């Protein structure tokens, strides 16, 4: 199996704003690199050469803020970074430069991971806390569309581990 079509080592700029505590996920969009650091509740944004652009860190309890970041995904179609906030349960949308665009609440539903194909956002519930199926499908305005894939089936690598087109196919089969 081929996971990468090319490889490149990118030394990341280090300064007081760009320090990384731990790397939980790396996403690439066009010429922008996003590093999720759950330890510091932030996403660090770099250009393709590793030059620091911005840091998303809006910790708090108000609008445009979160207590914990759960996951990130790149929406290449709409050119946005999608951020899953674990507490409170909501999704925030940012430009590729890290500028806040908007947020939508998930209400009482909790998810551990997300992915997007630009049309739908797929949320993975690996805890079964929602007592539904393992993956929930929402549109970009966060209107719930469906729950797909039974809990306990082979889903080892979360949303990022299977192709988003496979999730779209699973959703299309049921609707």
PDB file of C-alpha atoms in Angstrom:
ATOM      1  CA  UNK A   1       0.000   0.000   0.000  1.00  0.00           C
ATOM      2  CA  UNK A   2       1.260   3.463  -0.883  1.00  0.00           C
ATOM      3  CA  UNK A   3       0.448   6.172   1.649  1.00  0.00           C
ATOM      4  CA  UNK A   4       2.565   8.997   0.276  1.00  0.00           C
ATOM      5  CA  UNK A   5       3.354  10.062  -3.272  1.00  0.00           C
ATOM      6  CA  UNK A   6       6.402  12.057  -2.210  1.00  0.00           C
ATOM      7  CA  UNK A   7       8.457  12.891   0.846  1.00  0.00           C
ATOM      8  CA  UNK A   8      10.051  16.088   2.010  1.00  0.00           C
ATOM      9  CA  UNK A   9      11.607  17.130   5.303  1.00  0.00           C
ATOM     10  CA  UNK A  10      10.393  20.567   6.373  1.00  0.00           C
ATOM     11  CA  UNK A  11      12.245  22.181   9.276  1.00  0.00           C
ATOM     12  CA  UNK A  12       9.666  24.176  11.229  1.00  0.00           C
ATOM     13  CA  UNK A  13      10.463  27.673  12.418  1.00  0.00           C
ATOM     14  CA  UNK A  14      10.863  27.851  16.156  1.00  0.00           C
ATOM     15  CA  UNK A  15      10.098  30.963  18.121  1.00  0.00           C
ATOM     16  CA  UNK A  16       8.092  31.641  21.277  1.00  0.00           C
ATOM     17  CA  UNK A  17       4.803  31.564  19.329  1.00  0.00           C
ATOM     18  CA  UNK A  18       5.618  28.469  17.286  1.00  0.00           C
ATOM     19  CA  UNK A  19       6.694  26.048  20.015  1.00  0.00           C
ATOM     20  CA  UNK A  20       4.985  22.636  19.841  1.00  0.00           C
ATOM     21  CA  UNK A  21       4.328  20.562  22.965  1.00  0.00           C
ATOM     22  CA  UNK A  22       3.228  17.419  21.123  1.00  0.00           C
ATOM     23  CA  UNK A  23       2.081  16.593  17.607  1.00  0.00           C
ATOM     24  CA  UNK A  24      -1.366  14.959  17.564  1.00  0.00           C
ATOM     25  CA  UNK A  25      -2.164  15.458  13.875  1.00  0.00           C
ATOM     26  CA  UNK A  26      -0.592  17.087  10.845  1.00  0.00           C
ATOM     27  CA  UNK A  27      -2.688  18.264   7.892  1.00  0.00           C
ATOM     28  CA  UNK A  28      -1.520  19.833   4.653  1.00  0.00           C
ATOM     29  CA  UNK A  29      -3.605  22.103   2.437  1.00  0.00           C
ATOM     30  CA  UNK A  30      -2.145  23.598  -0.706  1.00  0.00           C
ATOM     31  CA  UNK A  31       0.928  25.392   0.654  1.00  0.00           C
ATOM     32  CA  UNK A  32      -0.136  25.415   4.310  1.00  0.00           C
ATOM     33  CA  UNK A  33       0.766  22.996   7.092  1.00  0.00           C
ATOM     34  CA  UNK A  34      -1.392  22.636  10.221  1.00  0.00           C
ATOM     35  CA  UNK A  35      -0.069  21.000  13.399  1.00  0.00           C
ATOM     36  CA  UNK A  36      -2.566  20.030  16.104  1.00  0.00           C
ATOM     37  CA  UNK A  37      -1.062  20.251  19.590  1.00  0.00           C
ATOM     38  CA  UNK A  38      -3.668  19.058  22.102  1.00  0.00           C
ATOM     39  CA  UNK A  39      -1.229  19.581  24.977  1.00  0.00           C
ATOM     40  CA  UNK A  40      -1.352  23.353  24.416  1.00  0.00           C
ATOM     41  CA  UNK A  41      -4.903  23.318  22.946  1.00  0.00           C
ATOM     42  CA  UNK A  42      -3.693  24.913  19.759  1.00  0.00           C
ATOM     43  CA  UNK A  43      -3.139  24.545  16.046  1.00  0.00           C
ATOM     44  CA  UNK A  44       0.096  25.983  14.691  1.00  0.00           C
ATOM     45  CA  UNK A  45      -0.002  27.150  11.075  1.00  0.00           C
ATOM     46  CA  UNK A  46       3.098  27.089   8.848  1.00  0.00           C
ATOM     47  CA  UNK A  47       3.727  27.736   5.180  1.00  0.00           C
ATOM     48  CA  UNK A  48       5.131  25.005   2.898  1.00  0.00           C
ATOM     49  CA  UNK A  49       8.686  25.955   3.852  1.00  0.00           C
ATOM     50  CA  UNK A  50       8.061  25.694   7.621  1.00  0.00           C
ATOM     51  CA  UNK A  51       7.779  29.445   8.231  1.00  0.00           C
ATOM     52  CA  UNK A  52       5.431  30.248  11.128  1.00  0.00           C
ATOM     53  CA  UNK A  53       2.194  31.959  10.026  1.00  0.00           C
ATOM     54  CA  UNK A  54      -0.159  31.866  13.002  1.00  0.00           C
ATOM     55  CA  UNK A  55      -1.261  30.008  16.112  1.00  0.00           C
ATOM     56  CA  UNK A  56      -4.924  29.196  16.749  1.00  0.00           C
ATOM     57  CA  UNK A  57      -5.403  29.189  20.504  1.00  0.00           C
ATOM     58  CA  UNK A  58      -8.733  30.516  21.720  1.00  0.00           C
ATOM     59  CA  UNK A  59      -9.062  28.860  25.112  1.00  0.00           C
ATOM     60  CA  UNK A  60     -12.015  30.071  27.153  1.00  0.00           C
ATOM     61  CA  UNK A  61     -15.741  29.606  27.708  1.00  0.00           C
ATOM     62  CA  UNK A  62     -17.179  32.254  25.413  1.00  0.00           C
ATOM     63  CA  UNK A  63     -18.066  32.567  21.749  1.00  0.00           C
ATOM     64  CA  UNK A  64     -15.134  31.802  19.418  1.00  0.00           C
ATOM     65  CA  UNK A  65     -13.453  29.946  22.310  1.00  0.00           C
ATOM     66  CA  UNK A  66     -13.067  26.339  23.453  1.00  0.00           C
ATOM     67  CA  UNK A  67     -11.731  24.446  26.450  1.00  0.00           C
ATOM     68  CA  UNK A  68     -10.280  21.488  24.517  1.00  0.00           C
ATOM     69  CA  UNK A  69      -9.522  20.778  20.861  1.00  0.00           C
ATOM     70  CA  UNK A  70     -10.373  17.239  19.794  1.00  0.00           C
ATOM     71  CA  UNK A  71      -9.276  17.063  16.165  1.00  0.00           C
ATOM     72  CA  UNK A  72      -8.702  18.977  12.922  1.00  0.00           C
ATOM     73  CA  UNK A  73      -9.383  18.344   9.252  1.00  0.00           C
ATOM     74  CA  UNK A  74      -8.756  20.290   6.067  1.00  0.00           C
ATOM     75  CA  UNK A  75     -11.666  21.138   3.786  1.00  0.00           C
ATOM     76  CA  UNK A  76      -9.856  21.499   0.458  1.00  0.00           C
ATOM     77  CA  UNK A  77     -13.061  22.232  -1.445  1.00  0.00           C
ATOM     78  CA  UNK A  78     -14.019  25.271   0.655  1.00  0.00           C
ATOM     79  CA  UNK A  79     -10.441  26.123   1.667  1.00  0.00           C
ATOM     80  CA  UNK A  80     -11.063  25.992   5.407  1.00  0.00           C
ATOM     81  CA  UNK A  81      -9.538  24.351   8.441  1.00  0.00           C
ATOM     82  CA  UNK A  82     -12.242  22.532  10.420  1.00  0.00           C
ATOM     83  CA  UNK A  83     -11.593  22.272  14.171  1.00  0.00           C
ATOM     84  CA  UNK A  84     -13.509  19.883  16.427  1.00  0.00           C
ATOM     85  CA  UNK A  85     -13.833  21.386  19.897  1.00  0.00           C
ATOM     86  CA  UNK A  86     -14.398  18.685  22.493  1.00  0.00           C
ATOM     87  CA  UNK A  87     -15.554  21.046  25.240  1.00  0.00           C
ATOM     88  CA  UNK A  88     -17.947  22.606  24.534  1.00  0.00           C
ATOM     89  CA  UNK A  89     -18.970  20.281  21.725  1.00  0.00           C
ATOM     90  CA  UNK A  90     -18.796  22.455  18.604  1.00  0.00           C
ATOM     91  CA  UNK A  91     -17.010  22.944  15.321  1.00  0.00           C
ATOM     92  CA  UNK A  92     -15.021  26.025  14.397  1.00  0.00           C
ATOM     93  CA  UNK A  93     -14.017  27.017  10.881  1.00  0.00           C
ATOM     94  CA  UNK A  94     -10.823  28.945  10.108  1.00  0.00           C
ATOM     95  CA  UNK A  95      -9.153  30.283   6.996  1.00  0.00           C
ATOM     96  CA  UNK A  96      -5.897  28.638   5.933  1.00  0.00           C
ATOM     97  CA  UNK A  97      -4.118  31.594   7.581  1.00  0.00           C
ATOM     98  CA  UNK A  98      -5.768  30.818  10.930  1.00  0.00           C
ATOM     99  CA  UNK A  99      -8.418  33.556  10.882  1.00  0.00           C
ATOM    100  CA  UNK A 100     -11.630  32.593  12.713  1.00  0.00           C
ATOM    101  CA  UNK A 101     -14.597  32.409  10.317  1.00  0.00           C
ATOM    102  CA  UNK A 102     -17.512  30.891  12.245  1.00  0.00           C
ATOM    103  CA  UNK A 103     -18.595  28.180  14.668  1.00  0.00           C
ATOM    104  CA  UNK A 104     -21.505  25.764  14.940  1.00  0.00           C
ATOM    105  CA  UNK A 105     -22.660  23.896  18.055  1.00  0.00           C
ATOM    106  CA  UNK A 106     -23.001  20.108  18.176  1.00  0.00           C
ATOM    107  CA  UNK A 107     -25.313  20.380  21.169  1.00  0.00           C
ATOM    108  CA  UNK A 108     -25.180  17.375  23.475  1.00  0.00           C
ATOM    109  CA  UNK A 109     -23.410  15.096  20.999  1.00  0.00           C
ATOM    110  CA  UNK A 110     -19.736  14.320  21.532  1.00  0.00           C
ATOM    111  CA  UNK A 111     -17.237  13.076  18.940  1.00  0.00           C
ATOM    112  CA  UNK A 112     -13.573  12.125  19.073  1.00  0.00           C
ATOM    113  CA  UNK A 113     -12.462  12.670  15.444  1.00  0.00           C
ATOM    114  CA  UNK A 114     -13.645  14.346  12.280  1.00  0.00           C
ATOM    115  CA  UNK A 115     -13.032  14.415   8.548  1.00  0.00           C
ATOM    116  CA  UNK A 116     -14.592  16.287   5.678  1.00  0.00           C
ATOM    117  CA  UNK A 117     -14.940  15.944   1.935  1.00  0.00           C
ATOM    118  CA  UNK A 118     -16.087  19.563   1.495  1.00  0.00           C
ATOM    119  CA  UNK A 119     -19.744  18.610   1.240  1.00  0.00           C
ATOM    120  CA  UNK A 120     -20.224  16.676   4.469  1.00  0.00           C
ATOM    121  CA  UNK A 121     -18.452  16.514   7.809  1.00  0.00           C
ATOM    122  CA  UNK A 122     -17.984  13.019   9.228  1.00  0.00           C
ATOM    123  CA  UNK A 123     -17.671  12.616  12.991  1.00  0.00           C
ATOM    124  CA  UNK A 124     -16.294   9.493  14.636  1.00  0.00           C
ATOM    125  CA  UNK A 125     -17.713   8.403  18.001  1.00  0.00           C
ATOM    126  CA  UNK A 126     -15.225   5.827  19.264  1.00  0.00           C
ATOM    127  CA  UNK A 127     -16.683   5.890  22.787  1.00  0.00           C
ATOM    128  CA  UNK A 128     -20.325   5.029  21.929  1.00  0.00           C
ATOM    129  CA  UNK A 129     -21.295   7.926  24.206  1.00  0.00           C
ATOM    130  CA  UNK A 130     -23.970   9.005  21.700  1.00  0.00           C
ATOM    131  CA  UNK A 131     -25.547   5.513  21.699  1.00  0.00           C
ATOM    132  CA  UNK A 132     -25.774   5.729  17.921  1.00  0.00           C
ATOM    133  CA  UNK A 133     -23.699   4.313  15.122  1.00  0.00           C
ATOM    134  CA  UNK A 134     -19.969   4.915  14.925  1.00  0.00           C
ATOM    135  CA  UNK A 135     -19.959   7.717  12.345  1.00  0.00           C
ATOM    136  CA  UNK A 136     -22.350  10.671  12.167  1.00  0.00           C
ATOM    137  CA  UNK A 137     -22.775  12.638   8.955  1.00  0.00           C
ATOM    138  CA  UNK A 138     -23.542  16.374   9.031  1.00  0.00           C
ATOM    139  CA  UNK A 139     -23.759  18.992   6.314  1.00  0.00           C
ATOM    140  CA  UNK A 140     -21.510  22.062   6.495  1.00  0.00           C
ATOM    141  CA  UNK A 141     -24.118  23.990   8.511  1.00  0.00           C
ATOM    142  CA  UNK A 142     -24.034  21.116  11.053  1.00  0.00           C
ATOM    143  CA  UNK A 143     -27.479  19.773  10.267  1.00  0.00           C
ATOM    144  CA  UNK A 144     -27.420  16.090  11.204  1.00  0.00           C
ATOM    145  CA  UNK A 145     -27.980  13.914   8.130  1.00  0.00           C
ATOM    146  CA  UNK A 146     -27.384  10.324   9.225  1.00  0.00           C
ATOM    147  CA  UNK A 147     -25.581   7.893  11.478  1.00  0.00           C
ATOM    148  CA  UNK A 148     -23.629   5.197   9.628  1.00  0.00           C
ATOM    149  CA  UNK A 149     -21.388   2.208  10.368  1.00  0.00           C
ATOM    150  CA  UNK A 150     -22.252  -0.027  13.301  1.00  0.00           C
ATOM    151  CA  UNK A 151     -20.097   0.140  16.441  1.00  0.00           C
ATOM    152  CA  UNK A 152     -17.656  -2.727  16.756  1.00  0.00           C
ATOM    153  CA  UNK A 153     -17.031  -3.105  13.032  1.00  0.00           C
ATOM    154  CA  UNK A 154     -13.512  -2.741  11.692  1.00  0.00           C
ATOM    155  CA  UNK A 155     -12.724   0.945  12.044  1.00  0.00           C
ATOM    156  CA  UNK A 156      -9.242   0.913  13.509  1.00  0.00           C
ATOM    157  CA  UNK A 157      -7.808   4.177  12.264  1.00  0.00           C
ATOM    158  CA  UNK A 158     -10.674   6.588  12.781  1.00  0.00           C
ATOM    159  CA  UNK A 159     -11.857   9.060  10.196  1.00  0.00           C
ATOM    160  CA  UNK A 160      -8.348   9.787   8.950  1.00  0.00           C
ATOM    161  CA  UNK A 161      -7.619   6.087   8.485  1.00  0.00           C
ATOM    162  CA  UNK A 162     -10.221   5.407   5.809  1.00  0.00           C
ATOM    163  CA  UNK A 163     -10.916   7.373   2.697  1.00  0.00           C
ATOM    164  CA  UNK A 164     -13.527  10.053   3.041  1.00  0.00           C
ATOM    165  CA  UNK A 165     -14.903   8.834  -0.277  1.00  0.00           C
ATOM    166  CA  UNK A 166     -15.575   5.512   1.476  1.00  0.00           C
ATOM    167  CA  UNK A 167     -17.613   7.369   4.105  1.00  0.00           C
ATOM    168  CA  UNK A 168     -19.499   9.196   1.350  1.00  0.00           C
ATOM    169  CA  UNK A 169     -20.244   5.826  -0.293  1.00  0.00           C
ATOM    170  CA  UNK A 170     -21.484   4.376   3.013  1.00  0.00           C
ATOM    171  CA  UNK A 171     -23.734   7.408   3.499  1.00  0.00           C
ATOM    172  CA  UNK A 172     -25.028   7.229  -0.088  1.00  0.00           C
ATOM    173  CA  UNK A 173     -25.905   3.532   0.317  1.00  0.00           C
ATOM    174  CA  UNK A 174     -28.195   4.349   3.209  1.00  0.00           C
ATOM    175  CA  UNK A 175     -29.785   7.449   1.650  1.00  0.00           C
TER     176      UNK A 175
END
